[in-house]
mmCIF file of C-alpha atoms and ligand atoms in Angstrom:
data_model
loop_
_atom_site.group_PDB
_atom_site.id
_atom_site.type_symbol
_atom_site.label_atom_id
_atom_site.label_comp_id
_atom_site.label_asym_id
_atom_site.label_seq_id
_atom_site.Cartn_x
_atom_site.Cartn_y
_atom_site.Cartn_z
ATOM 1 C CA UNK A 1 -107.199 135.746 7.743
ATOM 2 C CA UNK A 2 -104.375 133.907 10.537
ATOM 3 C CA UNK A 3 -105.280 130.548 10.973
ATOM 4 C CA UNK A 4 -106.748 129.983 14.499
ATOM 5 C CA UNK A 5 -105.898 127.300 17.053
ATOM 6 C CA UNK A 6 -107.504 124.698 18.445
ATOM 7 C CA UNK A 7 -107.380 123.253 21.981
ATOM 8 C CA UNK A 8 -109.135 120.201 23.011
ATOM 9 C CA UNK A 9 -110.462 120.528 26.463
ATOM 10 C CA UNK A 10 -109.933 116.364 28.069
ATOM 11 C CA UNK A 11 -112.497 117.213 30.415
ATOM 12 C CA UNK A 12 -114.515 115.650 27.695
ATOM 13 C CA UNK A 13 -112.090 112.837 26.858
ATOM 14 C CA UNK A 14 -112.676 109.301 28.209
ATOM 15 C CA UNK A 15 -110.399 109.301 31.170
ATOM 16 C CA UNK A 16 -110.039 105.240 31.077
ATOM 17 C CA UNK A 17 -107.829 105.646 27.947
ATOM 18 C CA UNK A 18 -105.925 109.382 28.567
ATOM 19 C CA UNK A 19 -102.881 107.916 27.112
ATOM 20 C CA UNK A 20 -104.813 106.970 23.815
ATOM 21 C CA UNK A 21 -107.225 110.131 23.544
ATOM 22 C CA UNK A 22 -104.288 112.269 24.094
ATOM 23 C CA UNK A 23 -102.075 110.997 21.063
ATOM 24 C CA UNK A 24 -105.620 110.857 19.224
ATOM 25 C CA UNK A 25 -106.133 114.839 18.954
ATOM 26 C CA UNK A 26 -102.351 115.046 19.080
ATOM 27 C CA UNK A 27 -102.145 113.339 15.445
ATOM 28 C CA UNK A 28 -105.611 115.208 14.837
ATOM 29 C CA UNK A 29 -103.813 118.619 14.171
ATOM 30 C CA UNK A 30 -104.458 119.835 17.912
ATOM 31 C CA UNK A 31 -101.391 122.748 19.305
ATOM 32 C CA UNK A 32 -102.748 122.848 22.460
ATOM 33 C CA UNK A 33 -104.157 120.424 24.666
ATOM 34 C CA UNK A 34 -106.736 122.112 27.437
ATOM 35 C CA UNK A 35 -106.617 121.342 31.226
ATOM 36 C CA UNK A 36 -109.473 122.200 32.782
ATOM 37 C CA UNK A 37 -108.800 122.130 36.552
ATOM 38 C CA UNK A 38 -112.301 122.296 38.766
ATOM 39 C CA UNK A 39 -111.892 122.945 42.742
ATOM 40 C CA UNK A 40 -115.437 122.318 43.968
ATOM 41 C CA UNK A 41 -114.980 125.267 45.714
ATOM 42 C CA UNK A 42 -114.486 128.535 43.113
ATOM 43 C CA UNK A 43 -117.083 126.235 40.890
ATOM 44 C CA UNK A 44 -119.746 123.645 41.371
ATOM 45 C CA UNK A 45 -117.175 120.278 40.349
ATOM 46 C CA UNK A 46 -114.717 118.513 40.844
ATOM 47 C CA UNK A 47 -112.062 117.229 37.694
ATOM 48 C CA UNK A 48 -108.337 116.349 38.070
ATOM 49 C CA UNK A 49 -105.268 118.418 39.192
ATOM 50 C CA UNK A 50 -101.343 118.362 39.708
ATOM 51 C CA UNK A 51 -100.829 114.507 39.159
ATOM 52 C CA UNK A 52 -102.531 113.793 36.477
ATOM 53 C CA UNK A 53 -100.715 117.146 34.801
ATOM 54 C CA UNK A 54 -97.668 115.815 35.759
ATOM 55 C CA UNK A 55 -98.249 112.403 34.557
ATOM 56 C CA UNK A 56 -99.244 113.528 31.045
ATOM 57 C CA UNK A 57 -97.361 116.789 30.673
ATOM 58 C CA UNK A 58 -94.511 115.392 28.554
ATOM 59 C CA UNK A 59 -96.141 112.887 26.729
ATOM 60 C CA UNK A 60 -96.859 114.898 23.581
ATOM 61 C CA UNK A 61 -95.788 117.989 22.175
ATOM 62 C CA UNK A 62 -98.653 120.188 22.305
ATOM 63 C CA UNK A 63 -99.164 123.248 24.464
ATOM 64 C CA UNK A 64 -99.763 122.515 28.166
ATOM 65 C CA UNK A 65 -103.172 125.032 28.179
ATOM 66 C CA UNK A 66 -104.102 124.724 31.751
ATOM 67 C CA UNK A 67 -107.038 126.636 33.000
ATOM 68 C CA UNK A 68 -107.383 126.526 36.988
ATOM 69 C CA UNK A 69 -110.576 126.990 38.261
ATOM 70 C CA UNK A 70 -110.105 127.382 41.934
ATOM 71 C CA UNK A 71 -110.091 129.887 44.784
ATOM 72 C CA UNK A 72 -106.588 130.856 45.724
ATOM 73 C CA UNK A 73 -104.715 130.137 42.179
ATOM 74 C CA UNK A 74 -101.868 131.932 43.810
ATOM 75 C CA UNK A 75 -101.274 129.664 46.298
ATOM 76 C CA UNK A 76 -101.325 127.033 43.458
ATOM 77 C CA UNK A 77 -99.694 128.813 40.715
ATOM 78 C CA UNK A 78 -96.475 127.755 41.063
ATOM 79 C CA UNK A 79 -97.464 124.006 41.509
ATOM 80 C CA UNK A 80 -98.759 123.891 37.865
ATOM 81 C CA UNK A 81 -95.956 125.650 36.425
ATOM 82 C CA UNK A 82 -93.703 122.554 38.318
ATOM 83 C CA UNK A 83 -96.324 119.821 36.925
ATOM 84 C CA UNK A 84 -95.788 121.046 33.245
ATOM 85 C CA UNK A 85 -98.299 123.978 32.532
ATOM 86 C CA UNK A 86 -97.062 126.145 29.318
ATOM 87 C CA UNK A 87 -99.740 128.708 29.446
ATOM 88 C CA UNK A 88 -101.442 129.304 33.176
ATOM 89 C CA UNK A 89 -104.657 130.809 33.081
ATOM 90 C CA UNK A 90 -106.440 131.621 36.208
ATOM 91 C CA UNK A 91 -109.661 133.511 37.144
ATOM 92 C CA UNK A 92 -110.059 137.081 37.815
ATOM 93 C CA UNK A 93 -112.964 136.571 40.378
ATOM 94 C CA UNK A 94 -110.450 133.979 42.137
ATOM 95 C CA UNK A 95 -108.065 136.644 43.432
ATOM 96 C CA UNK A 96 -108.609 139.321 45.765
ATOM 97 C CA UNK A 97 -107.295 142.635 44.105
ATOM 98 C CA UNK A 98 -105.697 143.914 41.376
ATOM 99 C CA UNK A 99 -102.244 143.880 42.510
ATOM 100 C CA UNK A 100 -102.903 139.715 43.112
ATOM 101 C CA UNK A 101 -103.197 139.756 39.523
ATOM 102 C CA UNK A 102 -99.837 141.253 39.407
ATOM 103 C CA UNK A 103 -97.994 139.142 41.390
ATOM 104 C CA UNK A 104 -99.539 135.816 39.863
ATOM 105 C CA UNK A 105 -98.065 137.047 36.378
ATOM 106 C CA UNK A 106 -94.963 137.458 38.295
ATOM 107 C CA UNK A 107 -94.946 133.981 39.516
ATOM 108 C CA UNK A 108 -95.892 132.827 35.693
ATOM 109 C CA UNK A 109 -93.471 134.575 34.103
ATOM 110 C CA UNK A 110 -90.194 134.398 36.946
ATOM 111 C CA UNK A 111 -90.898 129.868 35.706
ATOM 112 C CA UNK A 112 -90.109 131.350 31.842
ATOM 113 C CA UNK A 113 -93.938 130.374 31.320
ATOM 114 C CA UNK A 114 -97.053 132.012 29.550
ATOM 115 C CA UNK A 115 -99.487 134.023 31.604
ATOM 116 C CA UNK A 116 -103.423 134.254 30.983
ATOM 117 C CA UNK A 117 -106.856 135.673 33.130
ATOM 118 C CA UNK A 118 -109.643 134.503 32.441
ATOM 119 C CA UNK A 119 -113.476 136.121 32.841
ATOM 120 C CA UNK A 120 -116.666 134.543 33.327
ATOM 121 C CA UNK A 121 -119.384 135.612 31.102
ATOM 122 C CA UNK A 122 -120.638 138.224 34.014
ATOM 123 C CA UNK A 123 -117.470 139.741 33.993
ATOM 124 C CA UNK A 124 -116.870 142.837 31.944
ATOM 125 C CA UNK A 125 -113.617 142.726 29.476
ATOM 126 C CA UNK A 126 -112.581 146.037 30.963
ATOM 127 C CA UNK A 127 -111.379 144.923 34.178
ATOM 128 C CA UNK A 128 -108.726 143.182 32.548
ATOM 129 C CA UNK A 129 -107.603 146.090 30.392
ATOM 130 C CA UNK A 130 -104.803 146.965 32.787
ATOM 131 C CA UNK A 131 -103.162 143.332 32.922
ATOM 132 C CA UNK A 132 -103.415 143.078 29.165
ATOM 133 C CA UNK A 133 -99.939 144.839 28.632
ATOM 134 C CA UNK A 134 -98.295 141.963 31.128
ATOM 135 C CA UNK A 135 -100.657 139.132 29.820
ATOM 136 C CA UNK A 136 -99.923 136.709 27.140
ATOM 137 C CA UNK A 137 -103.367 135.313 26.853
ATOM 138 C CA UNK A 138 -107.219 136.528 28.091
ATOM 139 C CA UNK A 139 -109.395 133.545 28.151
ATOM 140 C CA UNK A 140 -113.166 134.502 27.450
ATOM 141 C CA UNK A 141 -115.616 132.484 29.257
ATOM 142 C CA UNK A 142 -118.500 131.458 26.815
ATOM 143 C CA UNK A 143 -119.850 129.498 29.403
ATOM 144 C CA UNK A 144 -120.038 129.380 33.155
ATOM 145 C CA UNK A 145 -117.262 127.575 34.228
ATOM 146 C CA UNK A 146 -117.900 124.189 36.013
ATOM 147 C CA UNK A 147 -118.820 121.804 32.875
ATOM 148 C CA UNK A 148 -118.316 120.633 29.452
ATOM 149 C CA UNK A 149 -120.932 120.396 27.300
ATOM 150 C CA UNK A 150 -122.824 123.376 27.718
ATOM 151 C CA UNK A 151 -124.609 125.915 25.046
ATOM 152 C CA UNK A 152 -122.323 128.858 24.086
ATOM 153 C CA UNK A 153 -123.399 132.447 25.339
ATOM 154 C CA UNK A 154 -123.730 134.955 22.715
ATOM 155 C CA UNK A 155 -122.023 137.735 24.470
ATOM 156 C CA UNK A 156 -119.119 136.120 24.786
ATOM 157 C CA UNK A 157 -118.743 137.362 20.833
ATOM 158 C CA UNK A 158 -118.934 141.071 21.732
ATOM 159 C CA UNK A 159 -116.245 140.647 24.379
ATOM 160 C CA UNK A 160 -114.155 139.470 21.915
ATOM 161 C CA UNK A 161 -114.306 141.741 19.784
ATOM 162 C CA UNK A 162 -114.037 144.279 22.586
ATOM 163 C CA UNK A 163 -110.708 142.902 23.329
ATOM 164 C CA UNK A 164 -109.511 142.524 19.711
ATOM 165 C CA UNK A 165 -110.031 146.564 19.365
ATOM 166 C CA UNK A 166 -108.014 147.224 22.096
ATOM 167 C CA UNK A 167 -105.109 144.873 22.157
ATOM 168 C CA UNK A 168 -104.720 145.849 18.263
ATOM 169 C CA UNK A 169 -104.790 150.015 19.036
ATOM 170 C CA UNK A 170 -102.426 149.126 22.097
ATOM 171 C CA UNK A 171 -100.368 147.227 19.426
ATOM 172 C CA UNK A 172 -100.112 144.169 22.418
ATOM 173 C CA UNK A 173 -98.980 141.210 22.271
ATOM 174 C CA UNK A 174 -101.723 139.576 23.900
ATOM 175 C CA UNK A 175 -104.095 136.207 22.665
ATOM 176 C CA UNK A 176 -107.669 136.010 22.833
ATOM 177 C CA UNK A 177 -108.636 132.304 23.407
ATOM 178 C CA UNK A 178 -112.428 131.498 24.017
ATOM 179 C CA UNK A 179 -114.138 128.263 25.922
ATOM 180 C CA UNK A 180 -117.488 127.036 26.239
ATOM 181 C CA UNK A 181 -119.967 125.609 23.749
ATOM 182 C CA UNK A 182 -118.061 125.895 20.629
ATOM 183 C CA UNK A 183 -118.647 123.960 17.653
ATOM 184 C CA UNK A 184 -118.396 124.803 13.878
ATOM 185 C CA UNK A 185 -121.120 127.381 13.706
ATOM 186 C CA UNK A 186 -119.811 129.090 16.823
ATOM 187 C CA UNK A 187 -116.328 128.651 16.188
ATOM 188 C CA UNK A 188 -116.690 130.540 12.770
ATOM 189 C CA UNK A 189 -118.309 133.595 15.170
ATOM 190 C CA UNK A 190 -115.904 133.723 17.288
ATOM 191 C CA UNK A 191 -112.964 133.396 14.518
ATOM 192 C CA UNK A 192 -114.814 137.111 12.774
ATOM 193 C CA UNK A 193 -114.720 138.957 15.813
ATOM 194 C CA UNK A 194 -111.020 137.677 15.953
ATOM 195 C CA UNK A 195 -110.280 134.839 18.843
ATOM 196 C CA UNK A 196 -106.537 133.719 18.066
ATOM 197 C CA UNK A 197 -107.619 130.053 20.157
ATOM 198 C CA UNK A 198 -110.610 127.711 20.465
ATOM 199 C CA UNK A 199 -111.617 125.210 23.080
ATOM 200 C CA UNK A 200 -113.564 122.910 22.636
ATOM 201 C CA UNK A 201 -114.454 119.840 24.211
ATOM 202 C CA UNK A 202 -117.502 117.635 23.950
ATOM 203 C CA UNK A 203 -117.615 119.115 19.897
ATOM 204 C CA UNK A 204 -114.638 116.972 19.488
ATOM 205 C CA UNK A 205 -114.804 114.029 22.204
ATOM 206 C CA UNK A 206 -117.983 112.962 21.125
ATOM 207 C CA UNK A 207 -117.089 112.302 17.550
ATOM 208 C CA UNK A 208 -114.754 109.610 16.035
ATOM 209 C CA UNK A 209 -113.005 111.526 13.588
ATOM 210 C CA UNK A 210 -110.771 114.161 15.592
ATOM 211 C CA UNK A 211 -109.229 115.317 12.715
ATOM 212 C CA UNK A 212 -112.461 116.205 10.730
ATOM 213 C CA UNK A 213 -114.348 118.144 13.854
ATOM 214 C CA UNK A 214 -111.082 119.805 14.547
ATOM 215 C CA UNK A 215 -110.332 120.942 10.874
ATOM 216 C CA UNK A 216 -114.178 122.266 11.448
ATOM 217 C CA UNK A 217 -113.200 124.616 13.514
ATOM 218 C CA UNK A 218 -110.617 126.246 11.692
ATOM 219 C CA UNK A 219 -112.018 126.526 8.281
HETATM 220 C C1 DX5 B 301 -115.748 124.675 31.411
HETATM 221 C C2 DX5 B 301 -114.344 124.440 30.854
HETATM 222 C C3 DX5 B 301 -114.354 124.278 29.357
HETATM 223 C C4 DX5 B 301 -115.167 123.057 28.889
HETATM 224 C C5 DX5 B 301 -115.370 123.124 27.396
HETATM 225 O O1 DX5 B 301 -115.660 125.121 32.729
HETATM 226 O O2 DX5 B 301 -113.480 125.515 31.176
HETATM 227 O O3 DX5 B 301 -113.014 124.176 28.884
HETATM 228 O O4 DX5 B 301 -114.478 121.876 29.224
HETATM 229 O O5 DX5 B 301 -116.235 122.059 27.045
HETATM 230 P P1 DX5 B 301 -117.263 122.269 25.823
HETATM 231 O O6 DX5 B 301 -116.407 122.600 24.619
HETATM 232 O O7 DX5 B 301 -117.959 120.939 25.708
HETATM 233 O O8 DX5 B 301 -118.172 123.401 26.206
HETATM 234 ZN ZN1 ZN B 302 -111.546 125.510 30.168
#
């Protein structure tokens, strides 16, 4: 069984001590650290955006996993790639056609960086078949997007497993991260229908032992 990934949302994270919270899940085992950019437009919140991903960026070595929740990502794209994104992952109900979706993996890739889409739990895994061949990452929403600290949604499991059948027949390249709600009991779902990445935020913010609720999730 490959040994799945964790990445901390900081949405959760007390923001008065980044610096500290940052090197905390860093030392905790952590690979990527989750960036969880709200508009208050494409959802119902506000959180943080270019300068505070430019300010931490290159302050540890983990994976810059930044998932942009706004309306027009392509006008932003190339904005977080400049501010220190690794992996981009924007919504597929944020652009306004198929060929969008093209073009934004263009923009992702033309920077040397990772590309990902990601799908609210309304949206069915098969619109994002056709990108999956150009994609390095599908993010499955187990939540609706806009909060942390909200119960996962079940169906989140069968779209993963969807979308493990049919990147592994396509033989693609493509990972399978999930985010919303998880914890150790929905972490181990998620792992048996095959997720390659977890996110998790309050599960491992509200705890003091980073190491232990992370190491939770994998096991
Ligand atoms: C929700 C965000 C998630 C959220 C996860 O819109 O995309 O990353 O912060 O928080 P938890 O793990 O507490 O559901
Ligand atoms: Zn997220």
């Amino acid at each position: 069984m490959k040994n799945v990934k964790v990445s901390p949302s900081i949405l959760s994270a007390d923001f008065n001590d980044l610096r500290k919270e940052i090197k905390s899940i860093e030392e905790a085992g952590a690979e990527y650290l989750h960036f969880d950019v709200m508009d208050g437009h494409f959802v119902d919140n506000i959180s943080f955006g270019i300068p505070v991903l430019k300010s931490i960026a290159k302050t540890h070595k983990m994976i810059n996993d930044v998932h942009i929740m706004i309306s027009e990502p392509k006008r932003y794209a190339k904005r977080f790639l400049d501010a220190g994104a690794d992996i981009l992952t924007f919504h597929y109900e944020a652009v306004k056609n198929d060929e969008e979706v093209f073009e934004i993996i263009d923009i992702i890739h033309k920077e040397g960086k990772l590309a990902g889409i990601s799908i609210k739990p309304n949206t069915p895994t098969d619109v994002v078949y056709k990108f999956l061949g150009e994609l390095d990452l599908v993010l499955v929403m187990s939540v609706e997007p806009g909060f942390g600290g909200q119960a996962f949604m079940r169906n989140a499991l069968n779209k993963i497993s969807a979308l493990r059948k049919y990147i592994d027949e396509n033989k693609l390249e493509c990972l399978i991260e999930v985010d919303g709600g998880i914890n150790e009991e929905t972490a181990k779902e998620c792992r048996d229908m095959g997720v390659d990445i977890l996110v998790a935020g309050s599960y491992i913010f509200k705890a003091d032992n980073y190491k232990k609720q992370i190491e939770a999730l994998r096991k």
